[in-house]
Tab-separated table of C-alpha atoms and ligand atoms in Angstrom:
chain	number	residue	atom	x	y	z
A	1	MET	CA	-118.116	184.939	1.341
A	2	ARG	CA	-116.529	181.672	0.134
A	3	THR	CA	-114.585	181.698	-3.104
A	4	LEU	CA	-115.408	178.683	-5.257
A	5	GLN	CA	-112.498	177.236	-7.194
A	6	ASN	CA	-112.779	173.591	-8.180
A	7	ILE	CA	-116.332	172.323	-7.998
A	8	LEU	CA	-117.338	168.691	-8.275
A	9	VAL	CA	-120.905	168.547	-9.575
A	10	THR	CA	-122.462	165.089	-9.421
A	11	GLY	CA	-125.362	164.312	-11.740
A	12	GLY	CA	-124.492	167.265	-13.950
A	13	ALA	CA	-125.962	165.601	-17.047
A	14	GLY	CA	-129.407	165.569	-15.453
A	15	PHE	CA	-132.081	168.253	-15.537
A	16	ILE	CA	-131.101	170.528	-12.651
A	17	GLY	CA	-127.369	169.775	-12.736
A	18	SER	CA	-126.964	170.611	-16.434
A	19	ASN	CA	-128.754	173.924	-15.946
A	20	PHE	CA	-126.568	174.591	-12.895
A	21	ILE	CA	-123.330	174.034	-14.833
A	22	ARG	CA	-124.391	176.097	-17.853
A	23	THR	CA	-125.413	179.097	-15.787
A	24	LEU	CA	-122.365	178.886	-13.543
A	25	LEU	CA	-119.987	178.957	-16.517
A	26	THR	CA	-121.800	181.230	-18.935
A	27	GLN	CA	-123.671	183.815	-16.866
A	28	ASP	CA	-122.426	186.642	-14.729
A	29	THR	CA	-122.064	184.543	-11.550
A	30	GLY	CA	-118.561	185.703	-10.651
A	31	PHE	CA	-117.294	182.112	-10.820
A	32	GLN	CA	-113.783	181.875	-12.301
A	33	GLY	CA	-112.900	178.276	-11.463
A	34	ARG	CA	-113.302	174.769	-12.882
A	35	VAL	CA	-116.223	172.324	-12.885
A	36	VAL	CA	-115.908	168.550	-12.899
A	37	ASN	CA	-119.145	166.812	-13.852
A	38	LEU	CA	-119.319	163.228	-12.584
A	39	ASP	CA	-122.285	161.424	-14.067
A	40	GLU	CA	-123.103	157.758	-14.641
A	41	LEU	CA	-125.409	158.655	-17.551
A	42	THR	CA	-128.317	156.535	-16.405
A	43	TYR	CA	-131.537	156.759	-18.444
A	44	ALA	CA	-131.955	160.256	-16.884
A	45	GLY	CA	-128.511	161.522	-17.836
A	46	ASN	CA	-128.179	163.269	-21.166
A	47	ALA	CA	-124.647	164.461	-21.818
A	48	ALA	CA	-125.773	166.181	-25.022
A	49	SER	CA	-127.548	168.738	-22.823
A	50	LEU	CA	-124.064	170.172	-22.236
A	51	ASN	CA	-122.621	169.847	-25.761
A	52	ASP	CA	-122.322	173.653	-25.953
A	53	ILE	CA	-120.450	173.750	-22.643
A	54	GLN	CA	-118.166	170.892	-23.691
A	55	ALA	CA	-117.353	172.762	-26.919
A	56	GLU	CA	-116.594	176.076	-25.218
A	57	PHE	CA	-115.035	175.032	-21.910
A	58	GLY	CA	-114.142	171.322	-22.287
A	59	GLY	CA	-110.635	170.511	-21.025
A	60	LYS	CA	-110.195	174.093	-19.794
A	61	ARG	CA	-112.825	174.875	-17.180
A	62	TYR	CA	-115.219	171.952	-17.719
A	63	PHE	CA	-114.368	168.267	-17.322
A	64	PHE	CA	-116.836	165.450	-17.836
A	65	VAL	CA	-116.139	162.185	-16.024
A	66	HIS	CA	-118.316	159.194	-16.832
A	67	GLY	CA	-118.687	157.286	-13.589
A	68	ASN	CA	-120.752	156.248	-10.632
A	69	ILE	CA	-120.866	157.926	-7.238
A	70	CYS	CA	-120.780	154.417	-5.753
A	71	ASP	CA	-117.270	153.934	-7.237
A	72	ASN	CA	-114.711	154.877	-4.551
A	73	LYS	CA	-111.753	154.786	-6.912
A	74	ILE	CA	-113.234	157.278	-9.342
A	75	LEU	CA	-114.201	159.586	-6.482
A	76	SER	CA	-110.798	159.642	-4.793
A	77	GLY	CA	-109.127	160.150	-8.184
A	78	ILE	CA	-111.301	163.201	-8.890
A	79	PHE	CA	-110.674	164.835	-5.510
A	80	THR	CA	-106.911	164.481	-5.965
A	81	GLU	CA	-106.602	165.260	-9.656
A	82	TYR	CA	-108.797	168.363	-9.595
A	83	ASN	CA	-108.104	169.548	-6.037
A	84	ILE	CA	-111.836	169.770	-5.321
A	85	ASP	CA	-112.896	172.346	-2.707
A	86	THR	CA	-116.669	172.283	-3.267
A	87	VAL	CA	-119.114	169.449	-3.903
A	88	VAL	CA	-122.596	170.061	-5.275
A	89	HIS	CA	-124.337	166.731	-5.065
A	90	PHE	CA	-127.243	166.459	-7.506
A	91	ALA	CA	-126.791	162.827	-8.607
A	92	ALA	CA	-129.763	160.711	-7.641
A	93	GLU	CA	-132.521	158.501	-8.864
A	94	SER	CA	-135.199	161.156	-8.917
A	95	HIS	CA	-138.546	159.796	-10.096
A	96	VAL	CA	-141.173	158.724	-7.554
A	97	ASP	CA	-143.024	156.379	-9.955
A	98	ARG	CA	-139.804	154.485	-10.724
A	99	SER	CA	-139.055	154.208	-7.002
A	100	ILE	CA	-142.411	152.484	-6.524
A	101	LEU	CA	-141.698	150.002	-9.314
A	102	GLY	CA	-138.043	149.342	-8.408
A	103	PRO	CA	-136.788	150.827	-5.153
A	104	GLU	CA	-133.420	149.074	-4.938
A	105	VAL	CA	-131.433	151.358	-7.241
A	106	PHE	CA	-132.741	154.328	-5.232
A	107	LEU	CA	-131.175	152.878	-2.107
A	108	HIS	CA	-127.873	152.242	-3.905
A	109	THR	CA	-127.489	155.609	-5.565
A	110	ASN	CA	-129.244	157.929	-3.140
A	111	ILE	CA	-128.063	156.386	0.122
A	112	LEU	CA	-124.876	154.412	-0.585
A	113	GLY	CA	-123.779	156.828	-3.297
A	114	THR	CA	-124.135	159.784	-0.947
A	115	PHE	CA	-122.281	157.868	1.757
A	116	ASN	CA	-119.416	157.152	-0.669
A	117	LEU	CA	-119.226	160.762	-1.693
A	118	LEU	CA	-119.141	161.904	1.939
A	119	GLU	CA	-116.357	159.434	2.668
A	120	ALA	CA	-114.373	160.602	-0.359
A	121	ALA	CA	-114.764	164.249	0.671
A	122	LYS	CA	-113.784	163.508	4.274
A	123	THR	CA	-110.727	161.516	3.201
A	124	ALA	CA	-109.610	164.195	0.757
A	125	TRP	CA	-110.204	167.105	3.131
A	126	GLN	CA	-109.111	165.644	6.470
A	127	LYS	CA	-105.741	166.818	7.825
A	128	ASN	CA	-103.364	164.570	9.771
A	129	ASP	CA	-104.817	165.732	13.102
A	130	GLY	CA	-108.325	164.722	11.992
A	131	SER	CA	-109.582	168.257	11.481
A	132	ILE	CA	-110.958	169.350	8.104
A	133	LYS	CA	-109.061	171.860	6.008
A	134	GLU	CA	-110.410	175.396	5.665
A	135	GLY	CA	-112.599	176.660	2.847
A	136	VAL	CA	-114.220	173.406	1.707
A	137	LEU	CA	-117.955	172.652	1.471
A	138	PHE	CA	-120.187	169.676	0.656
A	139	HIS	CA	-123.593	170.856	-0.538
A	140	HIS	CA	-126.324	168.252	-0.718
A	141	ILE	CA	-129.329	168.797	-2.996
A	142	SER	CA	-132.521	167.389	-1.570
A	143	THR	CA	-136.256	167.629	-1.860
A	144	ASP	CA	-139.290	168.872	0.045
A	145	GLU	CA	-140.700	165.342	-0.278
A	146	VAL	CA	-138.684	164.260	2.800
A	147	TYR	CA	-141.222	166.168	4.938
A	148	GLY	CA	-144.153	164.009	3.805
A	149	SER	CA	-147.583	165.208	2.787
A	150	LEU	CA	-149.507	168.305	3.917
A	151	GLY	CA	-153.233	168.772	4.420
A	152	ALA	CA	-154.971	171.885	3.148
A	153	GLU	CA	-153.112	174.157	5.582
A	154	GLY	CA	-149.501	174.785	6.586
A	155	PHE	CA	-146.031	174.764	5.041
A	156	PHE	CA	-142.813	172.768	5.357
A	157	SER	CA	-140.107	174.691	7.190
A	158	GLU	CA	-136.543	173.666	8.058
A	159	THR	CA	-137.756	172.423	11.443
A	160	THR	CA	-140.609	170.251	10.134
A	161	ALA	CA	-140.097	166.636	11.221
A	162	TYR	CA	-139.096	164.237	8.456
A	163	ASP	CA	-141.921	161.936	7.327
A	164	PRO	CA	-140.974	160.464	3.929
A	165	ARG	CA	-143.642	158.299	2.355
A	166	SER	CA	-142.290	156.975	-0.962
A	167	PRO	CA	-139.149	154.886	-1.531
A	168	TYR	CA	-137.716	157.940	-3.344
A	169	SER	CA	-138.333	160.360	-0.494
A	170	ALA	CA	-137.229	157.784	2.101
A	171	SER	CA	-133.915	157.370	0.267
A	172	LYS	CA	-133.442	161.146	0.022
A	173	ALA	CA	-134.315	161.554	3.719
A	174	SER	CA	-131.729	158.932	4.570
A	175	SER	CA	-129.083	160.744	2.531
A	176	ASP	CA	-129.938	164.063	4.230
A	177	HIS	CA	-129.432	162.425	7.628
A	178	LEU	CA	-126.071	160.989	6.559
A	179	VAL	CA	-124.890	164.407	5.387
A	180	LYS	CA	-125.847	165.967	8.733
A	181	ALA	CA	-124.199	163.063	10.576
A	182	TYR	CA	-120.890	163.784	8.829
A	183	PHE	CA	-121.148	167.401	9.980
A	184	HIS	CA	-121.829	166.503	13.610
A	185	THR	CA	-119.477	163.521	13.834
A	186	TYR	CA	-116.487	164.502	11.708
A	187	GLY	CA	-116.900	168.264	11.416
A	188	LEU	CA	-117.315	168.022	7.630
A	189	PRO	CA	-118.605	171.420	6.413
A	190	VAL	CA	-121.982	170.666	4.862
A	191	THR	CA	-125.133	172.447	3.770
A	192	VAL	CA	-128.414	170.884	2.651
A	193	SER	CA	-131.167	172.390	0.531
A	194	ASN	CA	-134.676	170.975	0.235
A	195	CYS	CA	-136.460	172.290	-2.819
A	196	SER	CA	-139.943	171.974	-4.241
A	197	ASN	CA	-140.857	170.776	-7.778
A	198	ASN	CA	-138.612	172.268	-10.479
A	199	TYR	CA	-139.593	173.028	-14.061
A	200	GLY	CA	-137.642	174.427	-17.015
A	201	PRO	CA	-135.557	173.342	-20.019
A	202	PHE	CA	-133.805	169.963	-20.314
A	203	GLN	CA	-136.183	168.101	-17.970
A	204	PHE	CA	-136.602	164.437	-18.847
A	205	PRO	CA	-140.132	163.839	-20.171
A	206	GLU	CA	-141.193	161.448	-17.435
A	207	LYS	CA	-141.967	164.316	-15.057
A	208	LEU	CA	-145.353	166.031	-15.205
A	209	ILE	CA	-144.670	169.230	-17.165
A	210	PRO	CA	-142.438	167.962	-20.017
A	211	LEU	CA	-144.450	164.740	-20.292
A	212	MET	CA	-147.676	166.681	-20.762
A	213	ILE	CA	-146.133	169.133	-23.254
A	214	LEU	CA	-144.711	166.362	-25.427
A	215	ASN	CA	-147.851	164.209	-25.215
A	216	MET	CA	-149.925	167.191	-26.376
A	217	LEU	CA	-147.617	167.797	-29.326
A	218	GLU	CA	-147.798	164.115	-30.267
A	219	GLY	CA	-151.582	163.875	-29.852
A	220	LYS	CA	-151.248	161.359	-27.019
A	221	LYS	CA	-153.413	161.000	-23.897
A	222	LEU	CA	-152.666	163.193	-20.888
A	223	PRO	CA	-152.593	160.861	-17.857
A	224	VAL	CA	-153.801	162.504	-14.640
A	225	TYR	CA	-153.266	160.404	-11.530
A	226	GLY	CA	-156.442	159.983	-9.456
A	227	ASP	CA	-158.591	163.098	-9.091
A	228	GLY	CA	-155.726	165.418	-10.118
A	229	LYS	CA	-156.241	167.580	-7.049
A	230	GLN	CA	-152.805	166.920	-5.588
A	231	ILE	CA	-150.878	170.130	-5.054
A	232	ARG	CA	-147.255	170.887	-5.906
A	233	ASP	CA	-145.253	174.098	-5.368
A	234	TRP	CA	-143.504	174.863	-8.683
A	235	ILE	CA	-140.217	176.729	-9.014
A	236	HIS	CA	-138.140	177.557	-12.084
A	237	VAL	CA	-134.886	175.590	-12.157
A	238	GLU	CA	-132.868	178.829	-12.481
A	239	ASP	CA	-134.395	180.211	-9.280
A	240	HIS	CA	-133.477	176.965	-7.510
A	241	ASN	CA	-129.923	177.078	-8.833
A	242	ALA	CA	-129.468	180.744	-7.891
A	243	ALA	CA	-130.398	179.758	-4.338
A	244	VAL	CA	-127.833	176.954	-4.432
A	245	ARG	CA	-125.106	179.380	-5.577
A	246	LEU	CA	-125.967	181.691	-2.679
A	247	ILE	CA	-125.719	178.799	-0.231
A	248	LEU	CA	-122.319	177.811	-1.665
A	249	GLN	CA	-121.040	181.340	-1.138
A	250	ASN	CA	-122.730	182.440	2.061
A	251	GLY	CA	-124.518	179.449	3.591
A	252	LYS	CA	-123.716	178.491	7.162
A	253	SER	CA	-122.141	175.098	7.641
A	254	GLY	CA	-124.462	172.513	9.202
A	255	GLU	CA	-127.601	174.372	8.073
A	256	THR	CA	-130.573	173.364	5.974
A	257	TYR	CA	-132.233	175.827	3.603
A	258	ASN	CA	-135.715	175.269	2.167
A	259	ILE	CA	-136.254	176.574	-1.366
A	260	GLY	CA	-139.695	176.967	-2.913
A	261	GLY	CA	-141.726	178.802	-5.496
A	262	GLU	CA	-144.566	179.942	-3.205
A	263	ASN	CA	-146.567	178.858	-6.205
A	264	GLU	CA	-149.052	176.109	-5.434
A	265	TRP	CA	-151.015	174.465	-8.212
A	266	GLU	CA	-153.430	171.551	-8.283
A	267	ASN	CA	-152.158	169.190	-10.990
A	268	ILE	CA	-155.377	169.439	-12.986
A	269	ARG	CA	-155.392	173.240	-12.858
A	270	LEU	CA	-151.779	173.302	-13.956
A	271	LEU	CA	-152.606	170.977	-16.839
A	272	HIS	CA	-155.405	173.277	-18.017
A	273	LYS	CA	-152.974	176.206	-17.925
A	274	LEU	CA	-150.392	174.230	-19.873
A	275	ILE	CA	-152.974	173.222	-22.485
A	276	GLU	CA	-153.803	176.880	-23.052
A	277	ILE	CA	-150.149	177.827	-23.544
A	278	VAL	CA	-149.209	174.862	-25.753
A	279	CYS	CA	-152.337	175.161	-27.932
A	280	ASP	CA	-151.730	178.859	-28.381
A	281	LYS	CA	-148.071	178.463	-29.321
A	282	ALA	CA	-148.328	175.253	-31.366
A	283	GLY	CA	-151.632	176.059	-33.103
A	284	LEU	CA	-153.486	173.074	-31.624
A	285	ASN	CA	-157.236	172.926	-31.070
A	286	LYS	CA	-157.865	173.424	-27.362
A	287	ASP	CA	-161.129	171.424	-27.214
A	288	THR	CA	-159.520	168.450	-28.938
A	289	VAL	CA	-156.552	168.502	-26.548
A	290	MET	CA	-158.835	168.867	-23.497
A	291	GLN	CA	-160.546	165.642	-24.548
A	292	THR	CA	-157.254	163.761	-24.261
A	293	ILE	CA	-157.137	164.338	-20.474
A	294	THR	CA	-157.453	160.867	-18.978
A	295	HIS	CA	-157.843	160.180	-15.281
A	296	VAL	CA	-155.816	157.044	-14.550
A	297	THR	CA	-155.232	154.930	-11.429
A	298	ASP	CA	-153.662	157.006	-8.702
A	299	ARG	CA	-149.998	156.673	-7.741
A	300	LEU	CA	-149.539	154.383	-4.713
A	301	GLY	CA	-149.163	156.427	-1.521
A	302	HIS	CA	-149.553	159.646	-3.551
A	303	ASP	CA	-148.619	162.660	-1.399
A	304	ARG	CA	-151.466	165.154	-1.457
A	305	ARG	CA	-149.827	168.520	-1.005
A	306	TYR	CA	-146.341	170.012	-0.810
A	307	ALA	CA	-145.731	173.655	0.075
A	308	ILE	CA	-142.529	175.314	1.221
A	309	ASP	CA	-141.901	178.107	3.676
A	310	CYS	CA	-138.704	179.691	2.344
A	311	THR	CA	-138.487	182.591	4.792
A	312	LYS	CA	-135.084	181.471	6.082
A	313	ILE	CA	-133.169	181.640	2.794
A	314	LYS	CA	-134.871	184.910	1.889
A	315	ASN	CA	-133.990	186.543	5.206
A	316	GLU	CA	-130.550	185.053	5.822
A	317	LEU	CA	-129.122	184.893	2.276
A	318	ASN	CA	-131.240	187.557	0.613
A	319	TRP	CA	-132.497	185.136	-2.036
A	320	LYS	CA	-135.184	186.397	-4.417
A	321	ARG	CA	-136.895	184.545	-7.240
A	322	GLN	CA	-136.578	186.049	-10.720
A	323	PHE	CA	-139.222	184.041	-12.612
A	324	ASP	CA	-142.954	184.498	-12.388
A	325	PHE	CA	-144.751	181.270	-13.260
A	326	GLU	CA	-146.602	182.618	-16.287
A	327	THR	CA	-143.359	183.669	-18.008
A	328	GLY	CA	-141.362	180.664	-16.825
A	329	LEU	CA	-143.951	178.218	-18.090
A	330	ALA	CA	-144.279	179.992	-21.442
A	331	ASN	CA	-140.466	179.987	-21.852
A	332	THR	CA	-140.379	176.307	-20.983
A	333	VAL	CA	-143.001	175.476	-23.607
A	334	ASP	CA	-140.984	177.523	-26.126
A	335	TRP	CA	-137.876	175.541	-25.234
A	336	TYR	CA	-139.608	172.201	-25.880
A	337	LEU	CA	-141.023	173.548	-29.155
A	338	ASN	CA	-137.649	174.830	-30.330
A	339	ASN	CA	-135.387	171.942	-29.344
A	340	LYS	CA	-136.619	169.195	-31.595
A	341	GLU	CA	-133.247	167.497	-31.910
A	342	TRP	CA	-132.893	167.091	-28.122
A	343	ILE	CA	-136.443	165.743	-27.903
A	344	ASP	CA	-136.108	163.380	-30.882
A	345	ASN	CA	-132.898	161.976	-29.397
A	346	VAL	CA	-134.626	161.387	-26.062
A	347	ARG	CA	-137.729	159.906	-27.664
A	348	SER	CA	-135.718	157.550	-29.925
A	349	GLY	CA	-133.187	156.600	-27.236
A	350	GLU	CA	-130.351	157.938	-29.422
A	351	TYR	CA	-129.176	160.136	-26.515
A	352	ARG	CA	-127.879	157.000	-24.813
A	353	ASN	CA	-125.250	156.569	-27.563
A	354	TRP	CA	-123.490	159.834	-26.659
A	355	ILE	CA	-120.917	158.021	-24.587
A	356	GLN	CA	-119.775	155.672	-27.376
A	357	LYS	CA	-119.502	158.568	-29.801
A	358	ASN	CA	-117.805	161.150	-27.604
A	359	TYR	CA	-115.908	159.631	-24.749
A	360	THR	CA	-113.326	157.049	-23.769
A	361	ARG	CA	-113.720	155.818	-20.209
A	362	ARG	CA	-110.537	156.020	-18.172
B	1	NAD	P1	-132.391	163.847	-12.989
B	1	NAD	O1	-133.012	162.505	-12.803
B	1	NAD	O2	-132.788	164.677	-14.152
B	1	NAD	O3	-130.798	163.714	-13.042
B	1	NAD	C1	-130.082	162.858	-12.208
B	1	NAD	C2	-128.669	162.738	-12.776
B	1	NAD	O4	-127.905	161.907	-11.878
B	1	NAD	C3	-128.629	162.058	-14.144
B	1	NAD	O5	-127.758	162.765	-15.003
B	1	NAD	C4	-128.089	160.660	-13.850
B	1	NAD	O6	-127.348	160.103	-14.929
B	1	NAD	C5	-127.191	160.942	-12.646
B	1	NAD	N1	-127.008	159.745	-11.815
B	1	NAD	C6	-127.969	158.906	-11.367
B	1	NAD	N2	-127.398	157.917	-10.639
B	1	NAD	C7	-126.065	158.156	-10.620
B	1	NAD	C8	-124.964	157.503	-10.014
B	1	NAD	N3	-125.124	156.394	-9.286
B	1	NAD	N4	-123.728	158.031	-10.184
B	1	NAD	C9	-123.550	159.161	-10.925
B	1	NAD	N5	-124.563	159.818	-11.529
B	1	NAD	C10	-125.796	159.312	-11.369
B	1	NAD	O7	-132.653	164.607	-11.616
B	1	NAD	P2	-132.956	166.136	-11.346
B	1	NAD	O8	-134.401	166.384	-11.504
B	1	NAD	O9	-131.965	166.969	-12.083
B	1	NAD	O10	-132.646	166.207	-9.777
B	1	NAD	C11	-131.334	166.472	-9.302
B	1	NAD	C12	-131.349	166.445	-7.792
B	1	NAD	O11	-132.296	167.386	-7.300
B	1	NAD	C13	-131.740	165.108	-7.194
B	1	NAD	O12	-130.930	164.868	-6.075
B	1	NAD	C14	-133.194	165.297	-6.779
B	1	NAD	O13	-133.518	164.466	-5.670
B	1	NAD	C15	-133.191	166.757	-6.405
B	1	NAD	N6	-134.472	167.467	-6.539
B	1	NAD	C16	-135.162	167.425	-7.716
B	1	NAD	C17	-136.342	168.142	-7.848
B	1	NAD	C18	-137.104	168.164	-9.153
B	1	NAD	O14	-138.188	168.726	-9.204
B	1	NAD	N7	-136.588	167.603	-10.235
B	1	NAD	C19	-136.827	168.885	-6.762
B	1	NAD	C20	-136.096	168.904	-5.566
B	1	NAD	C21	-134.915	168.192	-5.476
B	2	TYD	P1	-143.766	164.456	-10.881
B	2	TYD	O1	-143.421	165.409	-11.966
B	2	TYD	O2	-143.489	163.000	-11.087
B	2	TYD	O3	-143.055	164.999	-9.559
B	2	TYD	P2	-143.244	164.536	-8.003
B	2	TYD	O4	-143.917	163.214	-7.967
B	2	TYD	O5	-141.829	164.467	-7.534
B	2	TYD	O6	-144.030	165.628	-7.348
B	2	TYD	O7	-145.313	164.595	-10.564
B	2	TYD	C1	-145.885	165.842	-10.215
B	2	TYD	C2	-147.336	165.595	-9.878
B	2	TYD	O8	-148.032	165.198	-11.067
B	2	TYD	C3	-147.566	164.460	-8.877
B	2	TYD	O9	-148.655	164.792	-8.035
B	2	TYD	C4	-147.912	163.277	-9.758
B	2	TYD	C5	-148.644	163.907	-10.912
B	2	TYD	N1	-148.516	163.219	-12.215
B	2	TYD	C6	-149.665	162.910	-12.952
B	2	TYD	O10	-150.818	163.166	-12.529
B	2	TYD	N2	-149.503	162.309	-14.168
B	2	TYD	C7	-148.275	161.982	-14.669
B	2	TYD	O11	-148.185	161.400	-15.779
B	2	TYD	C8	-147.107	162.324	-13.895
B	2	TYD	C9	-145.733	161.991	-14.406
B	2	TYD	C10	-147.279	162.953	-12.685
């Protein structure tokens, strides 16, 4: 089992990364070391999501660095200053709809950014004879979307051929290939995980579940793309992050691990479920909310079905999910109902002022 000491988390102010850092530092994970969070704070980055962590661990075991993974100088400085032994690379442009409207930034961050990070890790970890020092690991967070779109049958496994179909998934596929190339070419110890759709607290309300919850609470329309019969496999963010921690400790270098919820839902069915939960908890009239469902023009190239076969990580790393969907979804709705300040700051754009108020760039 690897011992984790100084972890560089990229994109730690985003949805999955912020949950990863909080759990790592505050729950019984056995982690005793330090976390450096490198985040550019794009529209998707919300540093206030970790205000509690900054207050408790800031300057001791938690260090926030405002910067871009495309910036070589910042990267090499971090590896040296904090003696990084583990990279967990979450930072990415992550929204398919945005990648359709403006693909270029996806290529910069997801492909060039990952390349820069790989180079920085290789430079920091390479010994004079070209070999890589012991005990280090670069873990790359990726998505099931690299495998393309399924018909009614079958599952994505680690050996499924890549077939990305959106600019987002094409950029993630490219980054996955680069990570594997650094393993084969330079011997850089790497692992890759490809996960299905995450849900949970702190997700930016452009993604399906938080968008629908907030629109319901605000009496807005609920936009369903096309016929709404596309299928996604939903997993709680904490189950995803527990799998990532297992990979960091026990994963085999050079390997890919698929992570999924084994929990397939048609979008429209999921929306009906969500309406029931939100109406029940927020005292809204279910019939009125149902009438706000609006079928809108379908997403270009919309993938029909994703579903993950996660036998490998279950068998090899003994990973088990903790959340059933019913409870996870109800907890998530509770979180959005109880965190008005976070939501108001996102809705008003105030969250983007965090950096001016709290941080001096080096
Ligand atoms: P997110 O959009 O919520 O967060 C991304 C974070 O990366 C933000 O904090 C943003 O500021 C930061 N970032 C973006 N560009 C950057 C750059 N150039 N330099 C430094 N930081 C930058 O994303 P998320 O949903 O938390 O996803 C995290 C990772 O997990 C991504 O790599 C994504 O592809 C992958 N993933 C997400 C899901 C999902 O359902 N959300 C599923 C599978 C895999
Ligand atoms: P999303 O949360 O954007 O994740 P991804 O595209 O990575 O799977 O979307 C989940 C599903 O919900 C996807 O099939 C698109 C659909 N969708 C809608 O129907 N309406 C919406 O407003 C959004 C954001 C998504």
